[in-house]
Amino acid sequence: MKQTMAETSDVAENREEHAQGTLPPPTREEYDELKELLQRTQANFENFRKQTEKRMEEFRQMAAKEVIVELLPVLDNFQLALQHTHDTKANGEFVKGVELIYAQLVSLLESLGVNMVMSVGQKFDPYQHEPLMRVESEQPENTVVEEFCPGYTFQGAILRHAKVKLSAGKKNHVAGEGKVQVEGKEKQD
């Protein structure tokens, strides 16, 4: 909207009067309006600052999560290497060095908020475990009897499910002898 010549001259006169100090002080209503506007502006700025900080923290966590997901296979390979070095008669100093590197990597990941999901002996939890097999065992049904690949959480959220073997319970020889329940189907032994 364009200002008319009269409005422009009024604004110019007000500036001159204000500069000369002849403009009357603001009324109580004008003062209250300006104070309220200032308070709202400060509150809006504070909300903006908090939202920006929250977004930056979310971005940092997302970036960290991507790096951690890439590191997990390295951690798995260290675990496998350590499991197989105890089976063979490898150089003791080399094995000690690999163990120290593994411990350092685990410690670093834990300090970043990454924790291993404890699985063996636990009741199956679909939010933490990915079942790969079911076997008969002395354990109660749906109990994790073996872990093929560990699962991890990052700041409480699941990062990778543990790949596990579940107990199908004890084999029932009395009823339906020779048949085993496998994923809802009966199979002959």
mmCIF file of C-alpha atoms in Angstrom:
data_model
loop_
_atom_site.group_PDB
_atom_site.id
_atom_site.type_symbol
_atom_site.label_atom_id
_atom_site.label_comp_id
_atom_site.label_asym_id
_atom_site.label_seq_id
_atom_site.Cartn_x
_atom_site.Cartn_y
_atom_site.Cartn_z
ATOM 1 C CA MET A 1 0.000 0.000 0.000
ATOM 2 C CA LYS A 2 1.433 3.392 -1.069
ATOM 3 C CA GLN A 3 1.610 6.288 1.320
ATOM 4 C CA THR A 4 -0.026 9.507 0.260
ATOM 5 C CA MET A 5 1.923 12.746 0.217
ATOM 6 C CA ALA A 6 0.099 13.907 3.364
ATOM 7 C CA GLU A 7 1.013 10.716 5.296
ATOM 8 C CA THR A 8 4.636 11.001 4.194
ATOM 9 C CA SER A 9 4.859 14.580 5.373
ATOM 10 C CA ASP A 10 3.231 13.622 8.730
ATOM 11 C CA VAL A 11 5.837 10.896 9.246
ATOM 12 C CA ALA A 12 8.607 13.357 8.380
ATOM 13 C CA GLU A 13 7.190 15.925 10.811
ATOM 14 C CA ASN A 14 6.970 13.303 13.592
ATOM 15 C CA ARG A 15 10.611 12.367 13.000
ATOM 16 C CA GLU A 16 11.658 15.996 13.192
ATOM 17 C CA GLU A 17 9.598 16.603 16.330
ATOM 18 C CA HIS A 18 10.976 13.433 17.914
ATOM 19 C CA ALA A 19 14.530 14.436 16.996
ATOM 20 C CA GLN A 20 13.988 17.865 18.513
ATOM 21 C CA GLY A 21 12.439 16.339 21.615
ATOM 22 C CA THR A 22 9.079 18.049 21.145
ATOM 23 C CA LEU A 23 7.139 14.815 20.616
ATOM 24 C CA PRO A 24 5.020 14.015 23.671
ATOM 25 C CA PRO A 25 6.012 10.905 25.630
ATOM 26 C CA PRO A 26 4.089 7.703 24.813
ATOM 27 C CA THR A 27 0.843 7.141 26.624
ATOM 28 C CA ARG A 28 0.445 4.307 29.125
ATOM 29 C CA GLU A 29 -1.460 2.251 26.504
ATOM 30 C CA GLU A 30 1.289 2.747 23.901
ATOM 31 C CA TYR A 31 3.906 1.866 26.479
ATOM 32 C CA ASP A 32 2.040 -1.324 27.463
ATOM 33 C CA GLU A 33 1.617 -2.292 23.778
ATOM 34 C CA LEU A 34 5.333 -1.827 23.110
ATOM 35 C CA LYS A 35 6.245 -3.757 26.259
ATOM 36 C CA GLU A 36 3.943 -6.640 25.269
ATOM 37 C CA LEU A 37 5.391 -6.661 21.731
ATOM 38 C CA LEU A 38 8.922 -6.799 23.151
ATOM 39 C CA GLN A 39 8.025 -9.684 25.483
ATOM 40 C CA ARG A 40 6.412 -11.668 22.642
ATOM 41 C CA THR A 41 9.426 -11.063 20.432
ATOM 42 C CA GLN A 42 11.771 -12.242 23.185
ATOM 43 C CA ALA A 43 9.637 -15.361 23.775
ATOM 44 C CA ASN A 44 9.544 -16.129 20.041
ATOM 45 C CA PHE A 45 13.315 -15.774 19.835
ATOM 46 C CA GLU A 46 13.819 -18.051 22.856
ATOM 47 C CA ASN A 47 11.512 -20.693 21.311
ATOM 48 C CA PHE A 48 13.418 -20.425 18.009
ATOM 49 C CA ARG A 49 16.747 -20.858 19.817
ATOM 50 C CA LYS A 50 15.498 -23.966 21.673
ATOM 51 C CA GLN A 51 14.083 -25.512 18.477
ATOM 52 C CA THR A 52 17.358 -24.886 16.666
ATOM 53 C CA GLU A 53 19.357 -26.520 19.465
ATOM 54 C CA LYS A 54 17.004 -29.519 19.448
ATOM 55 C CA ARG A 55 17.335 -29.920 15.665
ATOM 56 C CA MET A 56 21.129 -29.727 15.894
ATOM 57 C CA GLU A 57 21.167 -32.429 18.589
ATOM 58 C CA GLU A 58 18.882 -34.645 16.473
ATOM 59 C CA PHE A 59 21.194 -34.126 13.505
ATOM 60 C CA ARG A 60 24.252 -35.076 15.594
ATOM 61 C CA GLN A 61 22.535 -38.239 16.823
ATOM 62 C CA MET A 62 21.470 -39.205 13.297
ATOM 63 C CA ALA A 63 25.027 -38.725 12.010
ATOM 64 C CA ALA A 64 26.450 -40.727 14.937
ATOM 65 C CA LYS A 65 23.930 -43.508 14.328
ATOM 66 C CA GLU A 66 25.011 -43.841 10.690
ATOM 67 C CA VAL A 67 28.681 -44.109 11.689
ATOM 68 C CA ILE A 68 27.897 -46.631 14.416
ATOM 69 C CA VAL A 69 25.888 -48.819 12.034
ATOM 70 C CA GLU A 70 28.938 -48.895 9.747
ATOM 71 C CA LEU A 71 31.213 -49.848 12.687
ATOM 72 C CA LEU A 72 29.112 -52.800 13.876
ATOM 73 C CA PRO A 73 30.403 -55.260 11.216
ATOM 74 C CA VAL A 74 33.970 -54.355 12.255
ATOM 75 C CA LEU A 75 33.049 -55.119 15.861
ATOM 76 C CA ASP A 76 31.516 -58.429 14.762
ATOM 77 C CA ASN A 77 34.692 -59.369 12.879
ATOM 78 C CA PHE A 78 36.810 -58.620 15.947
ATOM 79 C CA GLN A 79 34.543 -60.898 17.981
ATOM 80 C CA LEU A 80 34.853 -63.691 15.420
ATOM 81 C CA ALA A 81 38.632 -63.295 15.257
ATOM 82 C CA LEU A 82 38.891 -63.481 19.032
ATOM 83 C CA GLN A 83 36.692 -66.585 19.181
ATOM 84 C CA HIS A 84 38.875 -68.400 16.652
ATOM 85 C CA THR A 85 42.243 -67.340 18.076
ATOM 86 C CA HIS A 86 41.519 -69.246 21.276
ATOM 87 C CA ASP A 87 40.838 -72.381 19.215
ATOM 88 C CA THR A 88 44.262 -72.297 17.569
ATOM 89 C CA LYS A 89 47.709 -71.868 19.048
ATOM 90 C CA ALA A 90 48.254 -68.339 17.723
ATOM 91 C CA ASN A 91 50.916 -65.940 18.935
ATOM 92 C CA GLY A 92 49.894 -64.871 22.460
ATOM 93 C CA GLU A 93 51.053 -61.259 22.101
ATOM 94 C CA PHE A 94 49.103 -60.804 18.873
ATOM 95 C CA VAL A 95 45.948 -62.156 20.481
ATOM 96 C CA LYS A 96 46.458 -59.847 23.457
ATOM 97 C CA GLY A 97 46.777 -56.873 21.090
ATOM 98 C CA VAL A 98 43.586 -57.775 19.243
ATOM 99 C CA GLU A 99 41.772 -58.175 22.584
ATOM 100 C CA LEU A 100 42.925 -54.714 23.672
ATOM 101 C CA ILE A 101 41.772 -53.140 20.388
ATOM 102 C CA TYR A 102 38.421 -54.900 20.709
ATOM 103 C CA ALA A 103 38.017 -53.689 24.319
ATOM 104 C CA GLN A 104 38.893 -50.141 23.253
ATOM 105 C CA LEU A 105 36.321 -50.200 20.436
ATOM 106 C CA VAL A 106 33.621 -51.583 22.760
ATOM 107 C CA SER A 107 34.444 -48.919 25.356
ATOM 108 C CA LEU A 108 34.244 -46.159 22.724
ATOM 109 C CA LEU A 109 30.866 -47.366 21.474
ATOM 110 C CA GLU A 110 29.517 -47.648 25.030
ATOM 111 C CA SER A 111 30.606 -44.068 25.741
ATOM 112 C CA LEU A 112 28.593 -42.991 22.679
ATOM 113 C CA GLY A 113 25.478 -44.712 24.032
ATOM 114 C CA VAL A 114 25.740 -48.045 22.158
ATOM 115 C CA ASN A 115 24.987 -51.152 24.231
ATOM 116 C CA MET A 116 24.891 -54.826 23.345
ATOM 117 C CA VAL A 117 21.536 -56.594 23.677
ATOM 118 C CA MET A 118 21.846 -59.490 26.132
ATOM 119 C CA SER A 119 20.088 -62.442 24.529
ATOM 120 C CA VAL A 120 21.157 -65.927 25.663
ATOM 121 C CA GLY A 121 18.822 -67.223 28.372
ATOM 122 C CA GLN A 122 16.344 -64.375 27.814
ATOM 123 C CA LYS A 123 12.725 -64.734 26.706
ATOM 124 C CA PHE A 124 12.262 -63.973 22.980
ATOM 125 C CA ASP A 125 11.457 -60.308 22.345
ATOM 126 C CA PRO A 126 10.529 -59.440 18.739
ATOM 127 C CA TYR A 127 11.696 -55.864 19.325
ATOM 128 C CA GLN A 128 15.246 -57.039 20.133
ATOM 129 C CA HIS A 129 15.656 -60.473 18.534
ATOM 130 C CA GLU A 130 15.487 -61.904 15.013
ATOM 131 C CA PRO A 131 14.890 -65.661 15.254
ATOM 132 C CA LEU A 132 16.770 -67.749 12.704
ATOM 133 C CA MET A 133 16.159 -71.248 14.087
ATOM 134 C CA ARG A 134 14.101 -73.203 16.609
ATOM 135 C CA VAL A 135 15.553 -76.267 18.317
ATOM 136 C CA GLU A 136 14.430 -78.637 21.013
ATOM 137 C CA SER A 137 16.120 -78.000 24.331
ATOM 138 C CA GLU A 138 15.684 -78.212 28.073
ATOM 139 C CA GLN A 139 14.977 -74.458 28.090
ATOM 140 C CA PRO A 140 11.362 -73.229 28.158
ATOM 141 C CA GLU A 141 9.777 -72.532 24.791
ATOM 142 C CA ASN A 142 10.769 -69.213 23.113
ATOM 143 C CA THR A 143 13.902 -68.821 25.208
ATOM 144 C CA VAL A 144 17.059 -67.742 23.366
ATOM 145 C CA VAL A 145 19.526 -70.656 23.476
ATOM 146 C CA GLU A 146 22.221 -69.277 21.158
ATOM 147 C CA GLU A 147 23.156 -65.943 19.632
ATOM 148 C CA PHE A 148 24.569 -65.941 16.104
ATOM 149 C CA CYS A 149 25.056 -62.187 15.820
ATOM 150 C CA PRO A 150 24.656 -59.720 18.706
ATOM 151 C CA GLY A 151 22.086 -56.958 18.686
ATOM 152 C CA TYR A 152 22.771 -53.369 19.707
ATOM 153 C CA THR A 153 20.862 -50.391 21.044
ATOM 154 C CA PHE A 154 21.772 -46.744 20.577
ATOM 155 C CA GLN A 155 20.569 -44.471 23.371
ATOM 156 C CA GLY A 156 17.799 -46.927 24.218
ATOM 157 C CA ALA A 157 16.540 -47.454 20.636
ATOM 158 C CA ILE A 158 17.244 -50.718 18.809
ATOM 159 C CA LEU A 159 20.051 -50.278 16.294
ATOM 160 C CA ARG A 160 20.305 -53.890 15.134
ATOM 161 C CA HIS A 161 18.332 -56.971 16.181
ATOM 162 C CA ALA A 162 20.224 -59.917 17.638
ATOM 163 C CA LYS A 163 20.134 -62.970 15.353
ATOM 164 C CA VAL A 164 19.255 -65.878 17.635
ATOM 165 C CA LYS A 165 18.337 -69.552 17.954
ATOM 166 C CA LEU A 166 15.185 -70.183 20.008
ATOM 167 C CA SER A 167 14.105 -73.110 22.112
ATOM 168 C CA ALA A 168 11.091 -75.034 20.862
ATOM 169 C CA GLY A 169 10.773 -76.638 24.288
ATOM 170 C CA LYS A 170 11.194 -80.304 25.087
ATOM 171 C CA LYS A 171 10.344 -82.884 22.438
ATOM 172 C CA ASN A 172 7.047 -84.556 23.221
ATOM 173 C CA HIS A 173 7.480 -88.298 22.562
ATOM 174 C CA VAL A 174 4.092 -89.320 23.992
ATOM 175 C CA ALA A 175 1.694 -87.387 21.764
ATOM 176 C CA GLY A 176 2.434 -87.538 18.028
ATOM 177 C CA GLU A 177 5.665 -89.482 18.354
ATOM 178 C CA GLY A 178 8.031 -88.880 15.439
ATOM 179 C CA LYS A 179 6.590 -85.428 14.643
ATOM 180 C CA VAL A 180 8.187 -82.088 15.432
ATOM 181 C CA GLN A 181 6.424 -78.689 15.309
ATOM 182 C CA VAL A 182 8.369 -76.364 12.993
ATOM 183 C CA GLU A 183 6.958 -72.857 12.464
ATOM 184 C CA GLY A 184 3.336 -74.000 12.753
ATOM 185 C CA LYS A 185 3.675 -77.108 10.512
ATOM 186 C CA GLU A 186 4.176 -80.724 11.452
ATOM 187 C CA LYS A 187 7.204 -82.476 10.023
ATOM 188 C CA GLN A 188 8.109 -86.185 10.147
ATOM 189 C CA ASP A 189 11.415 -87.111 11.842
#
